[in-house]
Every structure is written in C-alpha cells, then in structure tokens.
Amino acid sequence: MEYENILVERPVEGVGLIRLNRPRQFNALNSALLSELSDAFEVLDRDDAIGCIVITGNDKVFAAGADIKEMADAGAVEMLTRDFVGLFDRIRAVRKPIIAAVSGWALGGGCELAMSCDMIVASESARFGQPEINLGVIPGAGGTQRLTRAVGKAIAMEMVLNDRRLSAQEAYDFGLVNRVAPVESYLDEALELARSIASRAPIAVRLAKEAVNKAFELPLGEGLEFERRNFYFLFATEDQKEGMKAFLEKRPPEWKGR
Ligand code: DAK
C-alpha cells in the first residue's frame, strides 16, 4: 500500500501498523491524510491475516488536530459536506481491535482520533488536550462525548472549556489510557499488546470488542442481552469447540477463525 501522508507496515505477525507521516505539520489531519487513513483501515480490516491494528505518529507528536490551514476559511456548509467526521464513523465500523500508540501531542482531532481507538498506549511524553476553544470552536469529532465518558465530567469540562492538557500519567490516572511506557518502548509495548490480541480466537475477539463498545451505547438490560446472545452464538464456532477441548487436553488451542 503506497500513501503520501501515512505509512502502513506489518511489523509483527497478525498486526497492521499505520504511522501518521506529516511530521513537518505535526501530523495535522488534512483531507488527503484522512482519506488515506480511511482506506488503510478498510484494507487492514478486510485482511484475514491481520488480527489487530496499531496507529501511531512519531515520538514527538501523535497528531496536532485537524489541519487549521485547511479549515480556517471554510464555511459551515463546506465543513458539513467535507468528510472529516466520516473517518471517525469508519473507524467506529472497524471490526478488528485498534490500539493508538501515542507519544507527544494528541490535540483536538488528534486526541479524538486516539479516543476513537479501542485502547491507548501512551509514552511518558504524551500530552492529551482539546484546545479547540482557543480557535473559537468546540471539539467536533467526539471530544465532548468520548472524553467525558473516559475521564468524567469534571476533567472533561476543564479540558474542553479551558484547554487543560493531561500528562500521560494524568491520562492514565483518569482512565483515558491503558498504560504508560518510556518513549523508547511505548510502540513496542503497543505492538506486543496487538500481537497478543491477534493471537486469540478472531471471532470471539470481534464480538468481545463489539460487546464492550455497546456498554457505552445501550441501556444495561439491552447491553446484557447483546452480550448473552453473542455468548450463545460463539458455541456455534469451531474455535469454541477447539478452545474448550484444548483446555481439557492441556494443550494450547489452534484457532481457525471459524
Ligand atoms: N494544523 C495545521 N498546522 C499545524 C497544526 C494544525 N492543527 N498544528 C501544528 N501545525 C504546524 C504549525 O503551523 C507549524 O508549521 P510551520 O509554521 O512550521 O509551517 C508546525 O506545525 C509546528 O508547529 P509549532 O511551530 O506551533 O510548534 P510548537 O512546538 O511551538 O507547538 C503545538 C506545537 C502542537 C502545541 C502547536 O503547534 C499547536 O498548538 N497546534 C495546534 C493545536 C490545535 O489547536 N489543535 C486543534 C485543531 S482543531 C470536524 C470535527 C473535528 C475537527 C474538525 C472538523 N468536523 C465534524 C467537520 C477537529 C478540529 C481540530 O482538531
């Protein structure tokens, strides 16, 4: 896959790695980058050899948000008709788990991009913020919703209304990120987490991701019902038979994804 604003690699078995690659613009998310990103997610999601996707920037910046130059003169209708937010909908539709490996700045749309992934591994230098208020706007791709669900109302209010930025440790303490690692090893940690997830029963992983995400969208009763139906469904898979047989035979399971 050849792109201009991102790099796509397969560094570890079962894992697709997307690197945002506009370093001089601090990985600002312009239309071209977003369209490439969307394409890469789709390709990796369709690839049976990929079990987990990692998205990262570089050590200094994950992404500094939407490209302000591209947006500055736009009118409301133009903003509405541009497909910026479409990417976030498409990420939401990705069936494979996605891990954001974040180092340095994750601001505005960059923070929203990280939060639209399923897990975040942060480096000690990661900084999370929603500074749109400084530009006379508010977050538009989940920054008031996903952030509030992750860190709670009090911290989200400060971040969105007053540009409070979170250090990696704060983001960990408030439940926004899964783990914090040194700058030298955060990407390896994210890749190892991805490799481990990719080595598990694929259909169960897919349904597990869907079920956890439903906890944010459904009332408890409906969420429990969704979970239970998928639990029963998994007994129709070969992997369930193999997983339980392997346990009883005291050997590692061999997953087929069927
Ligand atoms: N856009 C464009 N260029 C950016 C950029 C951005 N978001 N962030 C940084 N850059 C560029 C700078 O212009 C500069 O370029 P040159 O001047 O060298 O050509 C280069 O990257 C380095 O930036 P600085 O010189 O400022 O570097 P510093 O180390 O001093 O500061 C910084 C780094 C990341 C703290 C700073 O650059 C900064 O504050 N950047 C802006 C962060 C920000 O405000 N982000 C929020 C953007 S608004 C939508 C939904 C959501 C959105 C849009 C639409 N729809 C529903 C349609 C999202 C909106 C946003 O994300």
PDB file of C-alpha atoms and ligand atoms in Angstrom:
ATOM      1  CA  MET A   1       0.000   0.000   0.000  1.00  0.00           C
ATOM      2  CA  GLU A   2       1.545   3.308  -1.124  1.00  0.00           C
ATOM      3  CA  TYR A   3       0.364   6.512   0.526  1.00  0.00           C
ATOM      4  CA  GLU A   4       1.749  10.048   0.824  1.00  0.00           C
ATOM      5  CA  ASN A   5       0.681  11.009   4.329  1.00  0.00           C
ATOM      6  CA  ILE A   6       0.760   7.712   6.151  1.00  0.00           C
ATOM      7  CA  LEU A   7       2.923   4.604   6.191  1.00  0.00           C
ATOM      8  CA  VAL A   8       1.453   1.140   6.505  1.00  0.00           C
ATOM      9  CA  GLU A   9       3.571  -1.748   7.762  1.00  0.00           C
ATOM     10  CA  ARG A  10       3.167  -5.272   9.043  1.00  0.00           C
ATOM     11  CA  PRO A  11       5.928  -5.363  11.647  1.00  0.00           C
ATOM     12  CA  VAL A  12       4.673  -8.337  13.658  1.00  0.00           C
ATOM     13  CA  GLU A  13       2.619 -11.377  12.679  1.00  0.00           C
ATOM     14  CA  GLY A  14      -1.070 -10.547  12.728  1.00  0.00           C
ATOM     15  CA  VAL A  15      -0.555  -6.817  13.270  1.00  0.00           C
ATOM     16  CA  GLY A  16      -1.054  -3.890  10.893  1.00  0.00           C
ATOM     17  CA  LEU A  17       0.744  -0.675  11.821  1.00  0.00           C
ATOM     18  CA  ILE A  18      -0.330   2.731  10.482  1.00  0.00           C
ATOM     19  CA  ARG A  19       2.058   5.646  11.000  1.00  0.00           C
ATOM     20  CA  LEU A  20       0.786   9.202  10.515  1.00  0.00           C
ATOM     21  CA  ASN A  21       3.502  10.807   8.434  1.00  0.00           C
ATOM     22  CA  ARG A  22       3.221  14.598   8.059  1.00  0.00           C
ATOM     23  CA  PRO A  23       5.959  15.391  10.581  1.00  0.00           C
ATOM     24  CA  ARG A  24       6.533  18.996   9.438  1.00  0.00           C
ATOM     25  CA  GLN A  25       2.853  19.809  10.021  1.00  0.00           C
ATOM     26  CA  PHE A  26       2.839  17.934  13.323  1.00  0.00           C
ATOM     27  CA  ASN A  27       0.704  15.266  11.651  1.00  0.00           C
ATOM     28  CA  ALA A  28      -2.151  17.754  11.230  1.00  0.00           C
ATOM     29  CA  LEU A  29      -5.100  15.803   9.836  1.00  0.00           C
ATOM     30  CA  ASN A  30      -5.850  17.199   6.379  1.00  0.00           C
ATOM     31  CA  SER A  31      -8.326  15.736   3.890  1.00  0.00           C
ATOM     32  CA  ALA A  32      -5.681  13.787   1.991  1.00  0.00           C
ATOM     33  CA  LEU A  33      -4.358  12.150   5.161  1.00  0.00           C
ATOM     34  CA  LEU A  34      -7.852  11.330   6.385  1.00  0.00           C
ATOM     35  CA  SER A  35      -8.809   9.746   3.120  1.00  0.00           C
ATOM     36  CA  GLU A  36      -5.655   7.608   3.113  1.00  0.00           C
ATOM     37  CA  LEU A  37      -6.257   6.656   6.722  1.00  0.00           C
ATOM     38  CA  SER A  38      -9.764   5.610   5.926  1.00  0.00           C
ATOM     39  CA  ASP A  39      -8.553   3.456   3.056  1.00  0.00           C
ATOM     40  CA  ALA A  40      -5.811   1.835   5.154  1.00  0.00           C
ATOM     41  CA  PHE A  41      -8.232   0.952   7.943  1.00  0.00           C
ATOM     42  CA  GLU A  42     -10.569  -0.629   5.429  1.00  0.00           C
ATOM     43  CA  VAL A  43      -7.816  -2.667   3.770  1.00  0.00           C
ATOM     44  CA  LEU A  44      -6.417  -3.925   7.098  1.00  0.00           C
ATOM     45  CA  ASP A  45      -9.881  -4.679   8.450  1.00  0.00           C
ATOM     46  CA  ARG A  46     -10.627  -6.861   5.415  1.00  0.00           C
ATOM     47  CA  ASP A  47      -7.297  -8.732   5.651  1.00  0.00           C
ATOM     48  CA  ASP A  48      -7.750 -12.125   7.367  1.00  0.00           C
ATOM     49  CA  ALA A  49      -4.047 -12.203   8.244  1.00  0.00           C
ATOM     50  CA  ILE A  50      -4.458  -9.101  10.430  1.00  0.00           C
ATOM     51  CA  GLY A  51      -5.929  -9.524  13.908  1.00  0.00           C
ATOM     52  CA  CYS A  52      -5.199  -6.125  15.410  1.00  0.00           C
ATOM     53  CA  ILE A  53      -4.309  -2.654  14.125  1.00  0.00           C
ATOM     54  CA  VAL A  54      -1.948  -0.135  15.734  1.00  0.00           C
ATOM     55  CA  ILE A  55      -1.973   3.541  14.783  1.00  0.00           C
ATOM     56  CA  THR A  56       0.845   5.855  15.801  1.00  0.00           C
ATOM     57  CA  GLY A  57       2.576   9.132  14.973  1.00  0.00           C
ATOM     58  CA  ASN A  58       6.193   9.772  15.854  1.00  0.00           C
ATOM     59  CA  ASP A  59       7.905  10.201  19.234  1.00  0.00           C
ATOM     60  CA  LYS A  60       7.184  13.978  19.330  1.00  0.00           C
ATOM     61  CA  VAL A  61       3.633  14.117  18.050  1.00  0.00           C
ATOM     62  CA  PHE A  62       0.741  11.759  17.557  1.00  0.00           C
ATOM     63  CA  ALA A  63      -1.378  14.408  15.805  1.00  0.00           C
ATOM     64  CA  ALA A  64      -1.894  18.128  16.490  1.00  0.00           C
ATOM     65  CA  GLY A  65      -5.507  18.010  15.321  1.00  0.00           C
ATOM     66  CA  ALA A  66      -7.366  18.875  12.158  1.00  0.00           C
ATOM     67  CA  ASP A  67      -5.362  20.972   9.703  1.00  0.00           C
ATOM     68  CA  ILE A  68      -6.169  24.526  10.755  1.00  0.00           C
ATOM     69  CA  LYS A  69      -4.899  25.959   7.443  1.00  0.00           C
ATOM     70  CA  GLU A  70      -7.359  23.821   5.536  1.00  0.00           C
ATOM     71  CA  MET A  71     -10.258  24.782   7.817  1.00  0.00           C
ATOM     72  CA  ALA A  72      -9.634  28.460   8.524  1.00  0.00           C
ATOM     73  CA  ASP A  73     -11.650  29.921   5.631  1.00  0.00           C
ATOM     74  CA  ALA A  74     -14.293  27.232   5.344  1.00  0.00           C
ATOM     75  CA  GLY A  75     -17.996  27.989   5.754  1.00  0.00           C
ATOM     76  CA  ALA A  76     -20.460  25.914   7.751  1.00  0.00           C
ATOM     77  CA  VAL A  77     -21.857  24.118   4.707  1.00  0.00           C
ATOM     78  CA  GLU A  78     -18.370  23.320   3.445  1.00  0.00           C
ATOM     79  CA  MET A  79     -17.418  21.900   6.849  1.00  0.00           C
ATOM     80  CA  LEU A  80     -20.614  19.871   6.875  1.00  0.00           C
ATOM     81  CA  THR A  81     -20.035  18.453   3.416  1.00  0.00           C
ATOM     82  CA  ARG A  82     -16.334  17.695   3.898  1.00  0.00           C
ATOM     83  CA  ASP A  83     -15.848  14.132   5.030  1.00  0.00           C
ATOM     84  CA  PHE A  84     -13.757  14.865   8.137  1.00  0.00           C
ATOM     85  CA  VAL A  85     -16.104  13.198  10.544  1.00  0.00           C
ATOM     86  CA  GLY A  86     -16.764  10.346   8.115  1.00  0.00           C
ATOM     87  CA  LEU A  87     -13.366   8.919   9.010  1.00  0.00           C
ATOM     88  CA  PHE A  88     -14.376   8.667  12.632  1.00  0.00           C
ATOM     89  CA  ASP A  89     -17.555   6.830  11.636  1.00  0.00           C
ATOM     90  CA  ARG A  90     -15.488   4.471   9.520  1.00  0.00           C
ATOM     91  CA  ILE A  91     -13.055   3.823  12.383  1.00  0.00           C
ATOM     92  CA  ARG A  92     -16.041   3.028  14.543  1.00  0.00           C
ATOM     93  CA  ALA A  93     -17.083   0.427  11.996  1.00  0.00           C
ATOM     94  CA  VAL A  94     -13.696  -1.356  12.011  1.00  0.00           C
ATOM     95  CA  ARG A  95     -14.200  -4.869  13.389  1.00  0.00           C
ATOM     96  CA  LYS A  96     -10.602  -5.549  14.416  1.00  0.00           C
ATOM     97  CA  PRO A  97      -9.336  -4.012  17.659  1.00  0.00           C
ATOM     98  CA  ILE A  98      -7.371  -0.773  17.184  1.00  0.00           C
ATOM     99  CA  ILE A  99      -4.657   0.427  19.537  1.00  0.00           C
ATOM    100  CA  ALA A 100      -3.393   4.034  19.454  1.00  0.00           C
ATOM    101  CA  ALA A 101       0.284   4.298  20.399  1.00  0.00           C
ATOM    102  CA  VAL A 102       0.580   7.942  21.440  1.00  0.00           C
ATOM    103  CA  SER A 103       3.735   9.941  22.093  1.00  0.00           C
ATOM    104  CA  GLY A 104       3.944  13.731  22.331  1.00  0.00           C
ATOM    105  CA  TRP A 105       0.957  15.844  21.341  1.00  0.00           C
ATOM    106  CA  ALA A 106      -2.511  14.379  20.840  1.00  0.00           C
ATOM    107  CA  LEU A 107      -4.557  17.552  20.440  1.00  0.00           C
ATOM    108  CA  GLY A 108      -8.023  18.312  19.100  1.00  0.00           C
ATOM    109  CA  GLY A 109      -8.813  15.873  16.302  1.00  0.00           C
ATOM    110  CA  GLY A 110      -5.599  14.028  17.259  1.00  0.00           C
ATOM    111  CA  CYS A 111      -6.928  13.352  20.740  1.00  0.00           C
ATOM    112  CA  GLU A 112     -10.281  12.437  19.198  1.00  0.00           C
ATOM    113  CA  LEU A 113      -8.552  10.032  16.824  1.00  0.00           C
ATOM    114  CA  ALA A 114      -6.769   8.319  19.736  1.00  0.00           C
ATOM    115  CA  MET A 115     -10.022   8.140  21.694  1.00  0.00           C
ATOM    116  CA  SER A 116     -11.880   6.578  18.785  1.00  0.00           C
ATOM    117  CA  CYS A 117      -9.486   3.617  19.019  1.00  0.00           C
ATOM    118  CA  ASP A 118     -10.192   0.751  21.423  1.00  0.00           C
ATOM    119  CA  MET A 119      -7.107   1.184  23.601  1.00  0.00           C
ATOM    120  CA  ILE A 120      -4.368   3.752  24.067  1.00  0.00           C
ATOM    121  CA  VAL A 121      -0.753   3.008  24.957  1.00  0.00           C
ATOM    122  CA  ALA A 122       0.969   6.285  25.836  1.00  0.00           C
ATOM    123  CA  SER A 123       4.613   7.254  26.077  1.00  0.00           C
ATOM    124  CA  GLU A 124       5.731   9.252  29.109  1.00  0.00           C
ATOM    125  CA  SER A 125       5.833  12.352  26.886  1.00  0.00           C
ATOM    126  CA  ALA A 126       2.234  12.050  25.659  1.00  0.00           C
ATOM    127  CA  ARG A 127       0.013  15.109  26.170  1.00  0.00           C
ATOM    128  CA  PHE A 128      -3.731  14.991  25.583  1.00  0.00           C
ATOM    129  CA  GLY A 129      -5.867  18.064  25.008  1.00  0.00           C
ATOM    130  CA  GLN A 130      -8.926  19.549  23.309  1.00  0.00           C
ATOM    131  CA  PRO A 131      -7.735  23.113  22.595  1.00  0.00           C
ATOM    132  CA  GLU A 132     -10.465  23.988  20.045  1.00  0.00           C
ATOM    133  CA  ILE A 133     -11.774  26.689  22.414  1.00  0.00           C
ATOM    134  CA  ASN A 134      -8.614  28.706  21.587  1.00  0.00           C
ATOM    135  CA  LEU A 135      -9.756  28.750  17.943  1.00  0.00           C
ATOM    136  CA  GLY A 136     -13.291  29.864  18.757  1.00  0.00           C
ATOM    137  CA  VAL A 137     -14.845  26.435  18.211  1.00  0.00           C
ATOM    138  CA  ILE A 138     -15.517  23.238  20.153  1.00  0.00           C
ATOM    139  CA  PRO A 139     -14.494  19.611  19.543  1.00  0.00           C
ATOM    140  CA  GLY A 140     -16.460  18.127  16.639  1.00  0.00           C
ATOM    141  CA  ALA A 141     -15.349  14.501  16.386  1.00  0.00           C
ATOM    142  CA  GLY A 142     -16.135  13.044  19.780  1.00  0.00           C
ATOM    143  CA  GLY A 143     -14.110  15.277  22.109  1.00  0.00           C
ATOM    144  CA  THR A 144     -17.067  16.235  24.261  1.00  0.00           C
ATOM    145  CA  GLN A 145     -18.543  12.723  24.266  1.00  0.00           C
ATOM    146  CA  ARG A 146     -15.800  10.087  24.326  1.00  0.00           C
ATOM    147  CA  LEU A 147     -13.575  12.201  26.550  1.00  0.00           C
ATOM    148  CA  THR A 148     -16.366  12.751  29.088  1.00  0.00           C
ATOM    149  CA  ARG A 149     -17.172   9.046  29.134  1.00  0.00           C
ATOM    150  CA  ALA A 150     -13.485   8.246  29.689  1.00  0.00           C
ATOM    151  CA  VAL A 151     -12.371  10.829  32.262  1.00  0.00           C
ATOM    152  CA  GLY A 152     -15.684  12.046  33.733  1.00  0.00           C
ATOM    153  CA  LYS A 153     -17.435  15.389  33.612  1.00  0.00           C
ATOM    154  CA  ALA A 154     -15.157  17.390  35.896  1.00  0.00           C
ATOM    155  CA  ILE A 155     -11.910  16.844  33.985  1.00  0.00           C
ATOM    156  CA  ALA A 156     -13.620  16.909  30.568  1.00  0.00           C
ATOM    157  CA  MET A 157     -15.152  20.308  31.347  1.00  0.00           C
ATOM    158  CA  GLU A 158     -11.740  21.748  32.203  1.00  0.00           C
ATOM    159  CA  MET A 159     -10.174  20.296  29.097  1.00  0.00           C
ATOM    160  CA  VAL A 160     -12.885  21.424  26.683  1.00  0.00           C
ATOM    161  CA  LEU A 161     -13.718  24.798  28.230  1.00  0.00           C
ATOM    162  CA  ASN A 162     -10.280  25.844  29.404  1.00  0.00           C
ATOM    163  CA  ASP A 163      -7.691  23.903  27.375  1.00  0.00           C
ATOM    164  CA  ARG A 164      -6.419  21.836  30.284  1.00  0.00           C
ATOM    165  CA  ARG A 165      -3.922  19.352  28.914  1.00  0.00           C
ATOM    166  CA  LEU A 166      -3.288  15.989  30.513  1.00  0.00           C
ATOM    167  CA  SER A 167       0.118  14.453  31.007  1.00  0.00           C
ATOM    168  CA  ALA A 168       0.478  10.751  30.255  1.00  0.00           C
ATOM    169  CA  GLN A 169       0.339   9.948  33.957  1.00  0.00           C
ATOM    170  CA  GLU A 170      -2.816  12.026  34.448  1.00  0.00           C
ATOM    171  CA  ALA A 171      -4.399  10.390  31.413  1.00  0.00           C
ATOM    172  CA  TYR A 172      -3.609   7.018  32.988  1.00  0.00           C
ATOM    173  CA  ASP A 173      -4.915   8.053  36.411  1.00  0.00           C
ATOM    174  CA  PHE A 174      -8.177   9.320  34.858  1.00  0.00           C
ATOM    175  CA  GLY A 175      -8.704   6.154  32.801  1.00  0.00           C
ATOM    176  CA  LEU A 176      -8.083   7.607  29.345  1.00  0.00           C
ATOM    177  CA  VAL A 177      -5.113   5.371  28.549  1.00  0.00           C
ATOM    178  CA  ASN A 178      -4.342   1.721  29.211  1.00  0.00           C
ATOM    179  CA  ARG A 179      -0.702   2.084  30.110  1.00  0.00           C
ATOM    180  CA  VAL A 180       2.260   4.447  30.072  1.00  0.00           C
ATOM    181  CA  ALA A 181       5.702   3.374  28.869  1.00  0.00           C
ATOM    182  CA  PRO A 182       9.042   5.083  28.229  1.00  0.00           C
ATOM    183  CA  VAL A 183       9.370   6.886  24.883  1.00  0.00           C
ATOM    184  CA  GLU A 184      11.911   4.260  23.803  1.00  0.00           C
ATOM    185  CA  SER A 185       9.472   1.380  24.239  1.00  0.00           C
ATOM    186  CA  TYR A 186       5.837   2.588  24.007  1.00  0.00           C
ATOM    187  CA  LEU A 187       5.490   1.460  20.385  1.00  0.00           C
ATOM    188  CA  ASP A 188       6.967  -1.968  21.132  1.00  0.00           C
ATOM    189  CA  GLU A 189       4.536  -2.307  24.042  1.00  0.00           C
ATOM    190  CA  ALA A 190       1.619  -1.391  21.794  1.00  0.00           C
ATOM    191  CA  LEU A 191       2.805  -3.865  19.146  1.00  0.00           C
ATOM    192  CA  GLU A 192       3.208  -6.607  21.745  1.00  0.00           C
ATOM    193  CA  LEU A 193      -0.293  -5.948  23.070  1.00  0.00           C
ATOM    194  CA  ALA A 194      -1.572  -6.064  19.485  1.00  0.00           C
ATOM    195  CA  ARG A 195       0.322  -9.299  18.747  1.00  0.00           C
ATOM    196  CA  SER A 196      -1.131 -10.912  21.842  1.00  0.00           C
ATOM    197  CA  ILE A 197      -4.695  -9.895  20.919  1.00  0.00           C
ATOM    198  CA  ALA A 198      -4.132 -11.004  17.306  1.00  0.00           C
ATOM    199  CA  SER A 199      -3.132 -14.477  18.526  1.00  0.00           C
ATOM    200  CA  ARG A 200      -6.560 -15.065  20.103  1.00  0.00           C
ATOM    201  CA  ALA A 201      -9.768 -16.547  18.669  1.00  0.00           C
ATOM    202  CA  PRO A 202     -10.715 -13.999  15.967  1.00  0.00           C
ATOM    203  CA  ILE A 203     -14.494 -14.258  16.121  1.00  0.00           C
ATOM    204  CA  ALA A 204     -14.502 -14.095  19.916  1.00  0.00           C
ATOM    205  CA  VAL A 205     -12.208 -11.032  19.792  1.00  0.00           C
ATOM    206  CA  ARG A 206     -14.525  -9.331  17.311  1.00  0.00           C
ATOM    207  CA  LEU A 207     -17.637  -9.996  19.378  1.00  0.00           C
ATOM    208  CA  ALA A 208     -15.860  -9.057  22.596  1.00  0.00           C
ATOM    209  CA  LYS A 209     -14.921  -5.665  21.129  1.00  0.00           C
ATOM    210  CA  GLU A 210     -18.476  -5.091  19.945  1.00  0.00           C
ATOM    211  CA  ALA A 211     -19.919  -6.041  23.317  1.00  0.00           C
ATOM    212  CA  VAL A 212     -17.622  -3.771  25.332  1.00  0.00           C
ATOM    213  CA  ASN A 213     -18.388  -0.862  22.989  1.00  0.00           C
ATOM    214  CA  LYS A 214     -22.113  -1.483  23.399  1.00  0.00           C
ATOM    215  CA  ALA A 215     -21.681  -0.702  27.104  1.00  0.00           C
ATOM    216  CA  PHE A 216     -21.318   2.950  26.039  1.00  0.00           C
ATOM    217  CA  GLU A 217     -24.317   2.936  23.766  1.00  0.00           C
ATOM    218  CA  LEU A 218     -27.042   0.730  25.222  1.00  0.00           C
ATOM    219  CA  PRO A 219     -29.025   0.723  28.463  1.00  0.00           C
ATOM    220  CA  LEU A 220     -27.766  -2.035  30.802  1.00  0.00           C
ATOM    221  CA  GLY A 221     -30.580  -4.514  30.056  1.00  0.00           C
ATOM    222  CA  GLU A 222     -30.052  -4.295  26.307  1.00  0.00           C
ATOM    223  CA  GLY A 223     -26.276  -4.470  26.709  1.00  0.00           C
ATOM    224  CA  LEU A 224     -26.577  -7.645  28.793  1.00  0.00           C
ATOM    225  CA  GLU A 225     -28.913  -9.122  26.192  1.00  0.00           C
ATOM    226  CA  PHE A 226     -26.454  -8.256  23.389  1.00  0.00           C
ATOM    227  CA  GLU A 227     -23.624  -9.892  25.350  1.00  0.00           C
ATOM    228  CA  ARG A 228     -25.621 -13.044  26.109  1.00  0.00           C
ATOM    229  CA  ARG A 229     -26.741 -13.598  22.523  1.00  0.00           C
ATOM    230  CA  ASN A 230     -23.163 -13.331  21.315  1.00  0.00           C
ATOM    231  CA  PHE A 231     -22.016 -15.671  24.068  1.00  0.00           C
ATOM    232  CA  TYR A 232     -24.516 -18.292  22.833  1.00  0.00           C
ATOM    233  CA  PHE A 233     -23.534 -17.600  19.214  1.00  0.00           C
ATOM    234  CA  LEU A 234     -19.891 -18.458  19.933  1.00  0.00           C
ATOM    235  CA  PHE A 235     -20.952 -22.029  20.743  1.00  0.00           C
ATOM    236  CA  ALA A 236     -21.664 -22.359  17.019  1.00  0.00           C
ATOM    237  CA  THR A 237     -17.992 -21.753  16.190  1.00  0.00           C
ATOM    238  CA  GLU A 238     -15.244 -24.334  15.698  1.00  0.00           C
ATOM    239  CA  ASP A 239     -12.997 -22.145  17.834  1.00  0.00           C
ATOM    240  CA  GLN A 240     -15.205 -22.605  20.895  1.00  0.00           C
ATOM    241  CA  LYS A 241     -15.009 -26.411  20.490  1.00  0.00           C
ATOM    242  CA  GLU A 242     -11.251 -26.194  19.955  1.00  0.00           C
ATOM    243  CA  GLY A 243     -10.687 -23.771  22.869  1.00  0.00           C
ATOM    244  CA  MET A 244     -12.521 -25.922  25.409  1.00  0.00           C
ATOM    245  CA  LYS A 245     -11.107 -29.210  24.058  1.00  0.00           C
ATOM    246  CA  ALA A 246      -7.561 -27.798  24.186  1.00  0.00           C
ATOM    247  CA  PHE A 247      -8.082 -26.732  27.793  1.00  0.00           C
ATOM    248  CA  LEU A 248      -9.251 -30.220  28.757  1.00  0.00           C
ATOM    249  CA  GLU A 249      -6.361 -31.831  26.845  1.00  0.00           C
ATOM    250  CA  LYS A 250      -3.900 -29.411  28.491  1.00  0.00           C
ATOM    251  CA  ARG A 251      -2.518 -28.079  25.199  1.00  0.00           C
ATOM    252  CA  PRO A 252      -2.545 -24.678  23.508  1.00  0.00           C
ATOM    253  CA  PRO A 253      -5.555 -24.106  21.204  1.00  0.00           C
ATOM    254  CA  GLU A 254      -5.195 -23.737  17.449  1.00  0.00           C
ATOM    255  CA  TRP A 255      -7.634 -21.063  16.310  1.00  0.00           C
ATOM    256  CA  LYS A 256      -9.204 -21.234  12.871  1.00  0.00           C
ATOM    257  CA  GLY A 257     -11.355 -18.113  12.900  1.00  0.00           C
ATOM    258  CA  ARG A 258     -14.396 -20.253  12.152  1.00  0.00           C
TER     259      ARG A 258
HETATM  260  N1  DAK B   1      -2.964  22.452  11.743  1.00  0.00           N
HETATM  261  C1  DAK B   1      -2.066  22.916  10.830  1.00  0.00           C
HETATM  262  N2  DAK B   1      -0.755  23.063  11.103  1.00  0.00           N
HETATM  263  C2  DAK B   1      -0.347  22.785  12.351  1.00  0.00           C
HETATM  264  C3  DAK B   1      -1.230  22.304  13.347  1.00  0.00           C
HETATM  265  C4  DAK B   1      -2.603  22.141  12.990  1.00  0.00           C
HETATM  266  N3  DAK B   1      -3.524  21.634  13.840  1.00  0.00           N
HETATM  267  N4  DAK B   1      -0.503  22.125  14.486  1.00  0.00           N
HETATM  268  C5  DAK B   1       0.766  22.444  14.198  1.00  0.00           C
HETATM  269  N5  DAK B   1       0.874  22.840  12.922  1.00  0.00           N
HETATM  270  C6  DAK B   1       2.075  23.292  12.204  1.00  0.00           C
HETATM  271  C7  DAK B   1       2.433  24.721  12.584  1.00  0.00           C
HETATM  272  O1  DAK B   1       1.683  25.632  11.826  1.00  0.00           O
HETATM  273  C8  DAK B   1       3.905  24.727  12.261  1.00  0.00           C
HETATM  274  O2  DAK B   1       4.049  24.846  10.868  1.00  0.00           O
HETATM  275  P1  DAK B   1       5.091  25.918  10.225  1.00  0.00           P
HETATM  276  O3  DAK B   1       4.739  27.246  10.816  1.00  0.00           O
HETATM  277  O4  DAK B   1       6.432  25.402  10.682  1.00  0.00           O
HETATM  278  O5  DAK B   1       4.862  25.804   8.752  1.00  0.00           O
HETATM  279  C9  DAK B   1       4.367  23.327  12.646  1.00  0.00           C
HETATM  280  O6  DAK B   1       3.184  22.520  12.623  1.00  0.00           O
HETATM  281  C10 DAK B   1       4.955  23.267  14.042  1.00  0.00           C
HETATM  282  O7  DAK B   1       4.076  23.912  14.946  1.00  0.00           O
HETATM  283  P2  DAK B   1       4.577  24.976  16.013  1.00  0.00           P
HETATM  284  O8  DAK B   1       5.619  25.848  15.440  1.00  0.00           O
HETATM  285  O9  DAK B   1       3.366  25.621  16.593  1.00  0.00           O
HETATM  286  O10 DAK B   1       5.283  24.015  17.082  1.00  0.00           O
HETATM  287  P3  DAK B   1       5.306  24.128  18.679  1.00  0.00           P
HETATM  288  O11 DAK B   1       6.232  23.063  19.137  1.00  0.00           O
HETATM  289  O12 DAK B   1       5.580  25.543  19.118  1.00  0.00           O
HETATM  290  O13 DAK B   1       3.807  23.769  19.163  1.00  0.00           O
HETATM  291  C11 DAK B   1       1.739  22.530  19.155  1.00  0.00           C
HETATM  292  C12 DAK B   1       3.259  22.516  18.893  1.00  0.00           C
HETATM  293  C13 DAK B   1       1.183  21.204  18.670  1.00  0.00           C
HETATM  294  C14 DAK B   1       1.476  22.693  20.649  1.00  0.00           C
HETATM  295  C15 DAK B   1       1.122  23.747  18.382  1.00  0.00           C
HETATM  296  O14 DAK B   1       1.515  23.651  17.011  1.00  0.00           O
HETATM  297  C16 DAK B   1      -0.369  23.795  18.454  1.00  0.00           C
HETATM  298  O15 DAK B   1      -0.952  24.263  19.426  1.00  0.00           O
HETATM  299  N6  DAK B   1      -1.040  23.348  17.360  1.00  0.00           N
HETATM  300  C17 DAK B   1      -2.471  23.488  17.197  1.00  0.00           C
HETATM  301  C18 DAK B   1      -3.205  22.517  18.073  1.00  0.00           C
HETATM  302  C19 DAK B   1      -4.702  22.706  17.935  1.00  0.00           C
HETATM  303  O16 DAK B   1      -5.268  23.770  18.116  1.00  0.00           O
HETATM  304  N7  DAK B   1      -5.382  21.605  17.563  1.00  0.00           N
HETATM  305  C20 DAK B   1      -6.835  21.608  17.357  1.00  0.00           C
HETATM  306  C21 DAK B   1      -7.109  21.867  15.898  1.00  0.00           C
HETATM  307  S1  DAK B   1      -8.867  21.963  15.601  1.00  0.00           S
HETATM  308  C22 DAK B   1     -14.725  18.291  12.423  1.00  0.00           C
HETATM  309  C23 DAK B   1     -14.562  17.698  13.654  1.00  0.00           C
HETATM  310  C24 DAK B   1     -13.389  17.920  14.359  1.00  0.00           C
HETATM  311  C25 DAK B   1     -12.405  18.748  13.867  1.00  0.00           C
HETATM  312  C26 DAK B   1     -12.579  19.310  12.620  1.00  0.00           C
HETATM  313  C27 DAK B   1     -13.741  19.096  11.903  1.00  0.00           C
HETATM  314  N8  DAK B   1     -15.971  18.101  11.680  1.00  0.00           N
HETATM  315  C28 DAK B   1     -17.085  17.493  12.371  1.00  0.00           C
HETATM  316  C29 DAK B   1     -16.087  18.504  10.336  1.00  0.00           C
HETATM  317  C30 DAK B   1     -11.187  18.972  14.639  1.00  0.00           C
HETATM  318  C31 DAK B   1     -10.702  20.186  14.848  1.00  0.00           C
HETATM  319  C32 DAK B   1      -9.359  20.373  15.405  1.00  0.00           C
HETATM  320  O17 DAK B   1      -8.631  19.445  15.671  1.00  0.00           O
END
